[in-house]
PDB file of C-alpha atoms in Angstrom:
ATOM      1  CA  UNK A1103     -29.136   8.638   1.982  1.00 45.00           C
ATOM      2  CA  UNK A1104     -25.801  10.254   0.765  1.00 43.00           C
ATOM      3  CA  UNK A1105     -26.268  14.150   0.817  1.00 46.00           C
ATOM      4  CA  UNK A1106     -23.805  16.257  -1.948  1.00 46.00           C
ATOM      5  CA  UNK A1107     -20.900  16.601   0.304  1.00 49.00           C
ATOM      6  CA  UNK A1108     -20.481  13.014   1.105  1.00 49.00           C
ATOM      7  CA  UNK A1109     -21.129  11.567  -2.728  1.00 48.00           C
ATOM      8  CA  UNK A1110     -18.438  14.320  -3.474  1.00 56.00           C
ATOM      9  CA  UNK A1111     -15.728  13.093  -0.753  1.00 53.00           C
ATOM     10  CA  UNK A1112     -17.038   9.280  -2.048  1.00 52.00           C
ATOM     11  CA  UNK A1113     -15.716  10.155  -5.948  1.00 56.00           C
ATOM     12  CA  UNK A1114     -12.506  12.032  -4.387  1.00 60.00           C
ATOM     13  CA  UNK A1115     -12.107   8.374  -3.275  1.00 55.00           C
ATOM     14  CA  UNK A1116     -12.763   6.913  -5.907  1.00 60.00           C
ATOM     15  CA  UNK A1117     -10.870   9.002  -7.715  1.00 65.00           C
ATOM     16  CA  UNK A1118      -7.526   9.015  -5.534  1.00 61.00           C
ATOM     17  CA  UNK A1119      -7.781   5.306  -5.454  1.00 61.00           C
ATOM     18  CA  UNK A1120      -8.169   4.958  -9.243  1.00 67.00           C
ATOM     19  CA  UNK A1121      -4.872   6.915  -9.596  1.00 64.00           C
ATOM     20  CA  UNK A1122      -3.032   4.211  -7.055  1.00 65.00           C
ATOM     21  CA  UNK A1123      -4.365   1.683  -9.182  1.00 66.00           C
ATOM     22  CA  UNK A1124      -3.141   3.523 -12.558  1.00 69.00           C
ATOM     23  CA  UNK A1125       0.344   4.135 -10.928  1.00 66.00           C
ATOM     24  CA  UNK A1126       0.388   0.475  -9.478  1.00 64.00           C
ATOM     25  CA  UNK A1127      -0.134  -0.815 -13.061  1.00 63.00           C
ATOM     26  CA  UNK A1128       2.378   1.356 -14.497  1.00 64.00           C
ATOM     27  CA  UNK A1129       4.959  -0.340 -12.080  1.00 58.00           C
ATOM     28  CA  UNK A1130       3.763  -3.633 -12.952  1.00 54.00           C
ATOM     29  CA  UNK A1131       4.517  -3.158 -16.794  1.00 55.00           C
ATOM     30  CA  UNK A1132       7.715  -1.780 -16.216  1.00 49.00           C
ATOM     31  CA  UNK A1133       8.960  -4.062 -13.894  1.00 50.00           C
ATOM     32  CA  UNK A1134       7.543  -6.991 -16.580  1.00 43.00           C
ATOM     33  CA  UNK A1135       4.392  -9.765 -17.071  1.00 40.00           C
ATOM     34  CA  UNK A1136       3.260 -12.013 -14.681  1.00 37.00           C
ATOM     35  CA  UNK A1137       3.338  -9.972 -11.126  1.00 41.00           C
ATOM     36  CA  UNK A1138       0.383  -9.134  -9.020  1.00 40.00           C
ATOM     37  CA  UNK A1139      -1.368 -12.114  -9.437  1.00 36.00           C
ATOM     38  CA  UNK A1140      -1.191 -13.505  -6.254  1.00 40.00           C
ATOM     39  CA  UNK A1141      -0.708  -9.985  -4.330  1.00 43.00           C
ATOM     40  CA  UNK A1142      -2.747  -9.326  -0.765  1.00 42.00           C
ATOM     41  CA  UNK A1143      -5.318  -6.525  -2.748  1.00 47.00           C
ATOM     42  CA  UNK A1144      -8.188  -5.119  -0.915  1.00 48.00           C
ATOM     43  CA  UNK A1145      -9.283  -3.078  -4.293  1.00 49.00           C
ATOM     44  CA  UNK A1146     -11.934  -5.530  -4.941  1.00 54.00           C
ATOM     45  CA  UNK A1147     -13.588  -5.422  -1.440  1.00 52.00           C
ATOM     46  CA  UNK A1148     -13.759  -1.670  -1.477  1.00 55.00           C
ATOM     47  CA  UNK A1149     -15.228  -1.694  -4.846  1.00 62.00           C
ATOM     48  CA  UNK A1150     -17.602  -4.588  -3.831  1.00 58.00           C
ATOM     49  CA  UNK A1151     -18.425  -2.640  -0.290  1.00 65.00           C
ATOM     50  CA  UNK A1152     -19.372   0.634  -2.748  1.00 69.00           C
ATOM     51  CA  UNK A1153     -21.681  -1.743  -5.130  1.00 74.00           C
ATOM     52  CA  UNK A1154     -23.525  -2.681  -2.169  1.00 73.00           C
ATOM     53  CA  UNK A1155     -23.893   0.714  -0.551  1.00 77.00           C
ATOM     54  CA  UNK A1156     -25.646   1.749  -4.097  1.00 81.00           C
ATOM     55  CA  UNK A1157     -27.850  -1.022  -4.265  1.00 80.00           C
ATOM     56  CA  UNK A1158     -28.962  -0.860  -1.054  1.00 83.00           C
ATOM     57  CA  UNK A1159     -29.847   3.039  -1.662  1.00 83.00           C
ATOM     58  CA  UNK A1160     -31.207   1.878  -5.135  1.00 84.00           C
ATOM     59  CA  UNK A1161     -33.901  -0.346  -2.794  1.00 84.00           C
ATOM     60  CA  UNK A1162     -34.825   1.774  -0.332  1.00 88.00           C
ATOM     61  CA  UNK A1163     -35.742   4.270  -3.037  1.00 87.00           C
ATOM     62  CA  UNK A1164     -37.673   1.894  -5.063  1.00 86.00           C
ATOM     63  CA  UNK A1165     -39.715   0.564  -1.363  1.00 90.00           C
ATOM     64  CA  UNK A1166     -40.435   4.482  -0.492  1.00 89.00           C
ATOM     65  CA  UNK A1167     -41.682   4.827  -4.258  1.00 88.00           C
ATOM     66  CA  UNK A1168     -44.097   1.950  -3.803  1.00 87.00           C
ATOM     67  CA  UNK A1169     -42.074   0.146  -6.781  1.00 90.00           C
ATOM     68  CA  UNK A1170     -42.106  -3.431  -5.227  1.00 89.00           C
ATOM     69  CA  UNK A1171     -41.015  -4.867  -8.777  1.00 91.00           C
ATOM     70  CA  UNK A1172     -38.216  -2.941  -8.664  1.00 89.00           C
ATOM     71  CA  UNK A1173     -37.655  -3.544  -5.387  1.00 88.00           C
ATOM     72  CA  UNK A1174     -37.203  -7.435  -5.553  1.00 91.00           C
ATOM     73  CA  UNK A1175     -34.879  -7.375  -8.695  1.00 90.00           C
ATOM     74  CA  UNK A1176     -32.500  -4.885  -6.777  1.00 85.00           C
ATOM     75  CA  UNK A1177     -32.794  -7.077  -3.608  1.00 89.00           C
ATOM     76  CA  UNK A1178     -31.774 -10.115  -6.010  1.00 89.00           C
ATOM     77  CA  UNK A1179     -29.084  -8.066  -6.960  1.00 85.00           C
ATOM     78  CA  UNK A1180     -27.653  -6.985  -3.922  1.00 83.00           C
ATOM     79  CA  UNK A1181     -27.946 -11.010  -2.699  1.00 86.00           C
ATOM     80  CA  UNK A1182     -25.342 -11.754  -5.714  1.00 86.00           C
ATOM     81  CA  UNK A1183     -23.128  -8.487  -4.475  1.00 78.00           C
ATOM     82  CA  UNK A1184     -23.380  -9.747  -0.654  1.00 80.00           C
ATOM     83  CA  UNK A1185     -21.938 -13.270  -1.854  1.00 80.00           C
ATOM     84  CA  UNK A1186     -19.009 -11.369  -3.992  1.00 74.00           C
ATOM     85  CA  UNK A1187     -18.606  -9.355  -0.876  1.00 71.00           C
ATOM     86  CA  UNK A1188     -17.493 -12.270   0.926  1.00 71.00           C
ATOM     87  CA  UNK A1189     -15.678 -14.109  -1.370  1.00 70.00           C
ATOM     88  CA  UNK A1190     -13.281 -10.874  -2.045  1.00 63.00           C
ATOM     89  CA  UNK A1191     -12.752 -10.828   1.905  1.00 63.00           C
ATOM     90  CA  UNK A1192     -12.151 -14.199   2.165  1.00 62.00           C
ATOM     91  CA  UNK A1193      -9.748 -13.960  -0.524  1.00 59.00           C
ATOM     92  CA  UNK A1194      -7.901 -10.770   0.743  1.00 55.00           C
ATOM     93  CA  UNK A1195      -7.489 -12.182   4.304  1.00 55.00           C
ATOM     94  CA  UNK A1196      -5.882 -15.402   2.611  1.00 54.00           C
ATOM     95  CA  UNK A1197      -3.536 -13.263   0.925  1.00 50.00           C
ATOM     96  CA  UNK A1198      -2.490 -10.925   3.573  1.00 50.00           C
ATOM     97  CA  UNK A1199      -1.992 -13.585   6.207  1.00 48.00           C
ATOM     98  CA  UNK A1200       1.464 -15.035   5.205  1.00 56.00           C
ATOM     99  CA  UNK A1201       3.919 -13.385   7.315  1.00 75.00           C
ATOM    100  CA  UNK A1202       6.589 -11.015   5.975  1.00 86.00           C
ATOM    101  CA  UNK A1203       9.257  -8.988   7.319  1.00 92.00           C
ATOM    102  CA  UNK A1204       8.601  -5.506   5.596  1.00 94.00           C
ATOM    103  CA  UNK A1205       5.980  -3.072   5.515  1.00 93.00           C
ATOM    104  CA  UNK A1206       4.816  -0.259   2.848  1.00 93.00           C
ATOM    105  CA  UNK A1207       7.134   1.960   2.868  1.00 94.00           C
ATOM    106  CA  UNK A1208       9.573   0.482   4.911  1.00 95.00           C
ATOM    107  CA  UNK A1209      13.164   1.643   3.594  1.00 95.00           C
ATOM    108  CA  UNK A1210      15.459  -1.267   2.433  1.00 96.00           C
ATOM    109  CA  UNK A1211      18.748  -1.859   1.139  1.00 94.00           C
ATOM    110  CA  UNK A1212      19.291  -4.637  -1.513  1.00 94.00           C
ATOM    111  CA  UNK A1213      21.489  -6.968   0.193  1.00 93.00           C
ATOM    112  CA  UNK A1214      24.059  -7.737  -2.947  1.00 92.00           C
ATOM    113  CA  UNK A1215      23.463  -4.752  -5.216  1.00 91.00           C
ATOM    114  CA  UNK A1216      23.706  -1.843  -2.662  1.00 91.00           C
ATOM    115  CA  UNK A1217      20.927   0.158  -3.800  1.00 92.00           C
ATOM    116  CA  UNK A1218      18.201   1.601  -1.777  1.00 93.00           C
ATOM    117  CA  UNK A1219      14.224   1.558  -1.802  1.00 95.00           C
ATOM    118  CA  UNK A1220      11.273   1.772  -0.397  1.00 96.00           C
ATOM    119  CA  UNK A1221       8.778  -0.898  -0.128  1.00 95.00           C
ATOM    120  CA  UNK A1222       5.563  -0.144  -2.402  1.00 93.00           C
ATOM    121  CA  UNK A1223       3.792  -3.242  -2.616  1.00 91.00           C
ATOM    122  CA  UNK A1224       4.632  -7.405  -2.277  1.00 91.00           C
ATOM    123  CA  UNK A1225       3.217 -10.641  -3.420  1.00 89.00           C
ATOM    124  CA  UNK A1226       3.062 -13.378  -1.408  1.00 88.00           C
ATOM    125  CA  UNK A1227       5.170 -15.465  -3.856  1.00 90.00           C
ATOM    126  CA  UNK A1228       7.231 -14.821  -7.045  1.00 92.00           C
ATOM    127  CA  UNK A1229       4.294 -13.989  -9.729  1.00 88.00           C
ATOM    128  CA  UNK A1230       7.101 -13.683 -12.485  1.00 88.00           C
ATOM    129  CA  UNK A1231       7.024 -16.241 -15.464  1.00 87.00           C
ATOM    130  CA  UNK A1232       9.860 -19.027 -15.714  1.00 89.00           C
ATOM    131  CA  UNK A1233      12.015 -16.857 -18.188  1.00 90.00           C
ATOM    132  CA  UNK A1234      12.277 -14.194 -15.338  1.00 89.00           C
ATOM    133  CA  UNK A1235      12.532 -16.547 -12.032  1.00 92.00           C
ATOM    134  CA  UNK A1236      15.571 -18.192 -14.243  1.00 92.00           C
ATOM    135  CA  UNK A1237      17.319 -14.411 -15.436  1.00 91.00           C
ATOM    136  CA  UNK A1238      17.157 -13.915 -11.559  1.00 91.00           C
ATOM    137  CA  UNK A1239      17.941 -16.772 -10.966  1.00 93.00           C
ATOM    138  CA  UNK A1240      15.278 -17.349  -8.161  1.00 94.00           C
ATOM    139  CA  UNK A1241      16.185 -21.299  -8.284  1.00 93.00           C
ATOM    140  CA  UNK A1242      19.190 -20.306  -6.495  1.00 94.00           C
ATOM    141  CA  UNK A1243      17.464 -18.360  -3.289  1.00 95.00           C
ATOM    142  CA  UNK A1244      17.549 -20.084  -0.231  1.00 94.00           C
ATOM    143  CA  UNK A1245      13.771 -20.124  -0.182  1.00 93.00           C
ATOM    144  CA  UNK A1246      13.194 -19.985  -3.905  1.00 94.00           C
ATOM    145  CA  UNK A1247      10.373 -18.818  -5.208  1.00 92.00           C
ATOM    146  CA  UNK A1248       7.610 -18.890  -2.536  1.00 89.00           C
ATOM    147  CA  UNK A1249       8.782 -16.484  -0.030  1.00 91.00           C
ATOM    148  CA  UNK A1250       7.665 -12.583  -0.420  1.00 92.00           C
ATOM    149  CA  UNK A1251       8.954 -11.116  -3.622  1.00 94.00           C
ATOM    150  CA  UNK A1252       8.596  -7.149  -2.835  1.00 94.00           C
ATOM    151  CA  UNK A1253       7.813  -3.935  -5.407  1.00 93.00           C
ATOM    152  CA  UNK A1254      10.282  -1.137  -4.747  1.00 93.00           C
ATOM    153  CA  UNK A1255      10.841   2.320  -6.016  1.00 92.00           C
ATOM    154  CA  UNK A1256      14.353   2.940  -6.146  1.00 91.00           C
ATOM    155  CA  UNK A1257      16.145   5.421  -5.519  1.00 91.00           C
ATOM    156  CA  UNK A1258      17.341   7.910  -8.200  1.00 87.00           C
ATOM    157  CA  UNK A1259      20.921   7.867  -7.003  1.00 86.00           C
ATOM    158  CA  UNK A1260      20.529   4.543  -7.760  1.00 85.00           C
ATOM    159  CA  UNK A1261      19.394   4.714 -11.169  1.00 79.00           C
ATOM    160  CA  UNK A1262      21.360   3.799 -14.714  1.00 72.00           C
ATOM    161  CA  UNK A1263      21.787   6.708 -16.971  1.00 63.00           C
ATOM    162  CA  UNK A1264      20.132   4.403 -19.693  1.00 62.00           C
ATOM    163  CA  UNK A1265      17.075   3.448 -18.091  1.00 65.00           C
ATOM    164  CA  UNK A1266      14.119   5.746 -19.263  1.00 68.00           C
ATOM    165  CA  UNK A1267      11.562   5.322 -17.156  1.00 71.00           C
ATOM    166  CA  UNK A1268      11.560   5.224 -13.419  1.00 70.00           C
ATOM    167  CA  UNK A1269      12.891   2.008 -11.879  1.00 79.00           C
ATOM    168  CA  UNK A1270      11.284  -0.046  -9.748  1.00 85.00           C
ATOM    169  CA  UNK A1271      12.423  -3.179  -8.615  1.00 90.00           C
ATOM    170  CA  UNK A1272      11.132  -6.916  -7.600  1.00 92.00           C
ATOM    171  CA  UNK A1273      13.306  -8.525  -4.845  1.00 94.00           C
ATOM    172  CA  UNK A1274      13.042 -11.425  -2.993  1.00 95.00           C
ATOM    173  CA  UNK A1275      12.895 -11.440   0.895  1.00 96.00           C
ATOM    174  CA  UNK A1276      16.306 -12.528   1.489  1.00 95.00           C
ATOM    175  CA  UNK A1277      17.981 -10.602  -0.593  1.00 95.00           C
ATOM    176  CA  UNK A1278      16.868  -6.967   1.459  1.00 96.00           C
ATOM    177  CA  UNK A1279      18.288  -5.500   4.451  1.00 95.00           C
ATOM    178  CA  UNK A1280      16.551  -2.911   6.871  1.00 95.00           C
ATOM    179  CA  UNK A1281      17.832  -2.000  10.049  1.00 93.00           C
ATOM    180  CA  UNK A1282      15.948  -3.694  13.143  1.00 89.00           C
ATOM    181  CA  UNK A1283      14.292  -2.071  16.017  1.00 85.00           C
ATOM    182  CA  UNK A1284      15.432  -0.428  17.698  1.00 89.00           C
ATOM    183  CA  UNK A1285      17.995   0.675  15.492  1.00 92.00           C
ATOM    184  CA  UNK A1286      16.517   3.228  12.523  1.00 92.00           C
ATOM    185  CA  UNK A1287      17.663   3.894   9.411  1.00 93.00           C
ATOM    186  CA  UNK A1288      19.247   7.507  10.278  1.00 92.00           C
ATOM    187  CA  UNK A1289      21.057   5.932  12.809  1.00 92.00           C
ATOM    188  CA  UNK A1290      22.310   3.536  10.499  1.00 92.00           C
ATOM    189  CA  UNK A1291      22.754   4.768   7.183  1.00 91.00           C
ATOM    190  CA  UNK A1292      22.608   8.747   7.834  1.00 89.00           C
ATOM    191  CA  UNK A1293      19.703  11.496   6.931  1.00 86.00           C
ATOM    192  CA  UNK A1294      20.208  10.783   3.174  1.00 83.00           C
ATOM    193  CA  UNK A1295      16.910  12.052   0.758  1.00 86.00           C
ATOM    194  CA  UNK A1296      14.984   9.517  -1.627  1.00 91.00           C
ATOM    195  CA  UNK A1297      13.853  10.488  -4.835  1.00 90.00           C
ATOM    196  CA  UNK A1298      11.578   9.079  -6.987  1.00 90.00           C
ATOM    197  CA  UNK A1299       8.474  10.539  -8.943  1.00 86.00           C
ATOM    198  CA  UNK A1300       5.909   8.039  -7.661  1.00 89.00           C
ATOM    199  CA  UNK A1301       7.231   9.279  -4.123  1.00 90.00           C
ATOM    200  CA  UNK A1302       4.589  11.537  -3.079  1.00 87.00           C
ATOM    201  CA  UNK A1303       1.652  10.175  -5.224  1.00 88.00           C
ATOM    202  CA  UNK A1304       2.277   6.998  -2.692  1.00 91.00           C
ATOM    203  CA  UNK A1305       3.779   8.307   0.059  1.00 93.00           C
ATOM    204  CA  UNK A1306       2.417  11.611   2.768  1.00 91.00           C
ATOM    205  CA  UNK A1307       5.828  11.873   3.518  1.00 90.00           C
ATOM    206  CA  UNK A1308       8.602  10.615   6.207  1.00 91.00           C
ATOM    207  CA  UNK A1309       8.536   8.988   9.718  1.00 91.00           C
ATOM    208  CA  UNK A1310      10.842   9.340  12.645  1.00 89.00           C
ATOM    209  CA  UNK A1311      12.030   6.117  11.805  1.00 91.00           C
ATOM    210  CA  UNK A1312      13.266   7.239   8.139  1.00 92.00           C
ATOM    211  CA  UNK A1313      10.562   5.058   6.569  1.00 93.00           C
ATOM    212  CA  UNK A1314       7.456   6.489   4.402  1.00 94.00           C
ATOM    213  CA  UNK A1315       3.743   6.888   5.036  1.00 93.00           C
ATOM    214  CA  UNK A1316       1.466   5.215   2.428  1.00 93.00           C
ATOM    215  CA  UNK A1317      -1.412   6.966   1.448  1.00 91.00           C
ATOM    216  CA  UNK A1318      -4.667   5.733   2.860  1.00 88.00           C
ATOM    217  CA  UNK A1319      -5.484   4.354  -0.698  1.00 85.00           C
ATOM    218  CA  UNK A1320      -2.617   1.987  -1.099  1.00 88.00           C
ATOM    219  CA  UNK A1321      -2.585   1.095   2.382  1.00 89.00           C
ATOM    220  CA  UNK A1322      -5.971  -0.331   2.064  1.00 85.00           C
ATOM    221  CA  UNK A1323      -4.635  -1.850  -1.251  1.00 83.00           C
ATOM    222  CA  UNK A1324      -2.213  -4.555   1.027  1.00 85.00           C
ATOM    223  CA  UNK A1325      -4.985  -4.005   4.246  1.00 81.00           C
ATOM    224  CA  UNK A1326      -2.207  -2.462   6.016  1.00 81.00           C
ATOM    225  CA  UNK A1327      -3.240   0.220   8.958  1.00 78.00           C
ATOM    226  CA  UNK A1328      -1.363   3.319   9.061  1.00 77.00           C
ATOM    227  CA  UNK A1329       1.513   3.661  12.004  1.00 74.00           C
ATOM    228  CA  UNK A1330       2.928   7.009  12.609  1.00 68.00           C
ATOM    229  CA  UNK A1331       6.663   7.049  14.479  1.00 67.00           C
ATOM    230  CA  UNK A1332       7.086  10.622  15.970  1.00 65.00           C
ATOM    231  CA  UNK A1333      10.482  11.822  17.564  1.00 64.00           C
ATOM    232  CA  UNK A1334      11.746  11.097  20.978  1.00 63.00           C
ATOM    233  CA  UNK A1335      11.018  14.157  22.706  1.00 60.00           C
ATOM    234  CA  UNK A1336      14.016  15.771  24.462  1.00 50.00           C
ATOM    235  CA  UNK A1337      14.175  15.227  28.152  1.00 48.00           C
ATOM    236  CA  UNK A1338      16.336  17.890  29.024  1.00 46.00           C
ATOM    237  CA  UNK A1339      13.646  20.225  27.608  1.00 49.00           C
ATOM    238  CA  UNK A1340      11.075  18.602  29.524  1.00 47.00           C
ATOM    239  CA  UNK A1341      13.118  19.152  32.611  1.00 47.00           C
ATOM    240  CA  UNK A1342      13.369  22.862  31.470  1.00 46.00           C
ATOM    241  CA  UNK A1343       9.999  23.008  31.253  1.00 45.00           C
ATOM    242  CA  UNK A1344       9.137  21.318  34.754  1.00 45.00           C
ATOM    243  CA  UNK A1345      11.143  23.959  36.157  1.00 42.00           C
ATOM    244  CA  UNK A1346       9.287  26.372  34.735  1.00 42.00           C
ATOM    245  CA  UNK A1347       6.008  25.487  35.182  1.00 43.00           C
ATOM    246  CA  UNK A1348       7.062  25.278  39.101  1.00 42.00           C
ATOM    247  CA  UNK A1349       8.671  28.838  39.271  1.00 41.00           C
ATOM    248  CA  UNK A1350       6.913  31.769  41.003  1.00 43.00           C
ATOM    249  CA  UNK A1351       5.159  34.041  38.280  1.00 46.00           C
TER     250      UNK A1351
END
């Protein structure tokens, strides 16, 4: 049974997730129709997973109370939410399993326009309409239109003074860069900021690697587990501190 203090941490879930998902739409209208269809999205197995978890409290109530009527509709019930439990994980593990190159928040460099982003989001194909694959002209991509196609907040360095609402772009595979271990992107490219206002409703903040950390929410959005990069400790200090752990007191 859920005391106060977990149902209360259970809706700041809820309600932290329900903002991802707000912000997450938001992108998806600006950037235009047609995306996120095919996208890997574990929202419907945590939403299935909490359905469950009521019903299951629902019966056990209505067994203790003696209320067996009640009792075998909610079972029935929960039967129907166990099969839709299933199907959403079969269907998120389909769409997670194609292989890609980048990760949430992964800091990339479009490959022809120069600007910078950071990855927010993918689908495992181009999800735009034929209008938009042809403006992009996605036809002409080495691997077309079924390769990763990637949601990016972009940088505000980068942005037009005419646009007038943050940018975020859709980009095929091929057409990002990203330095490669073991290279990182300070080493390559310099401590430079990123600024966007979606940053820090999506992201806890930067790595050692120059890459952001995606907030548990929208890393269990793409069923992505979190990786921390920390920075290489200094050995000389470590030598300094050898030495004087061994001195005499």
């Amino acid at each position: 049974m859920l005391n106060m203090d977990d149902f209360d941490t259970a809706q700041e879930i809820r309600k932290r997730r329900k903002q991802i998902d707000e912000i997450v739409a938001e992108q998806l209208e600006a950037k235009g129709p047609g995306c996120g269809t095919r996208s890997a999205n574990q929202t419907a197995v945590a939403d299935v997973a909490s359905e469950g978890l009521r019903l299951r409290s629902e019966l056990q109530r209505a067994i203790d109370e003696e209320r067996y009527a009640d009792a075998a509709e909610v079972r029935d019930r929960l039967k129907v939410v166990q099969g839709q439990s299933e199907e959403a994980q079969s269907e998120a593990e389909n769409a997670t399993s194609s292989a890609r190159k980048y990760e949430l928040g992964q800091r990339v460099k479009h490959a022809k326009l120069g600007y910078d982003g950071v990855v927010c989001g993918w689908d495992n194909a181009c999800c735009e309409g034929e209008d938009w694959q042809k403006a992009a002209g996605v036809a002409d991509l080495q691997k077309g239109c079924e390769q990763t196609f990637y949601h990016l907040l972009v940088d505000a360095k980068d942005w037009e003074a005419s646009w007038q609402r943050p940018p975020v772009a859709y980009v095929a595979e091929e057409l990002l860069d990203a330095p490669q271990d073991p290279e990182t992107w300070p080493e390559v490219y310099g401590y430079d900021s990123f600024d966007h206002v979606y940053l820090y409703s999506l992201f806890l903040g930067q790595d050692a690697r120059g890459n952001m950390l995606p907030v548990r929410q929208l890393r269990d959005r793409y069923s992505q587990q979190r990786q921390d990069v920390y920075p290489k400790e200094d050995d000389s200090n470590d030598d300094d501190d050898d030495a004087d752990k061994s001195s005499p007191d």
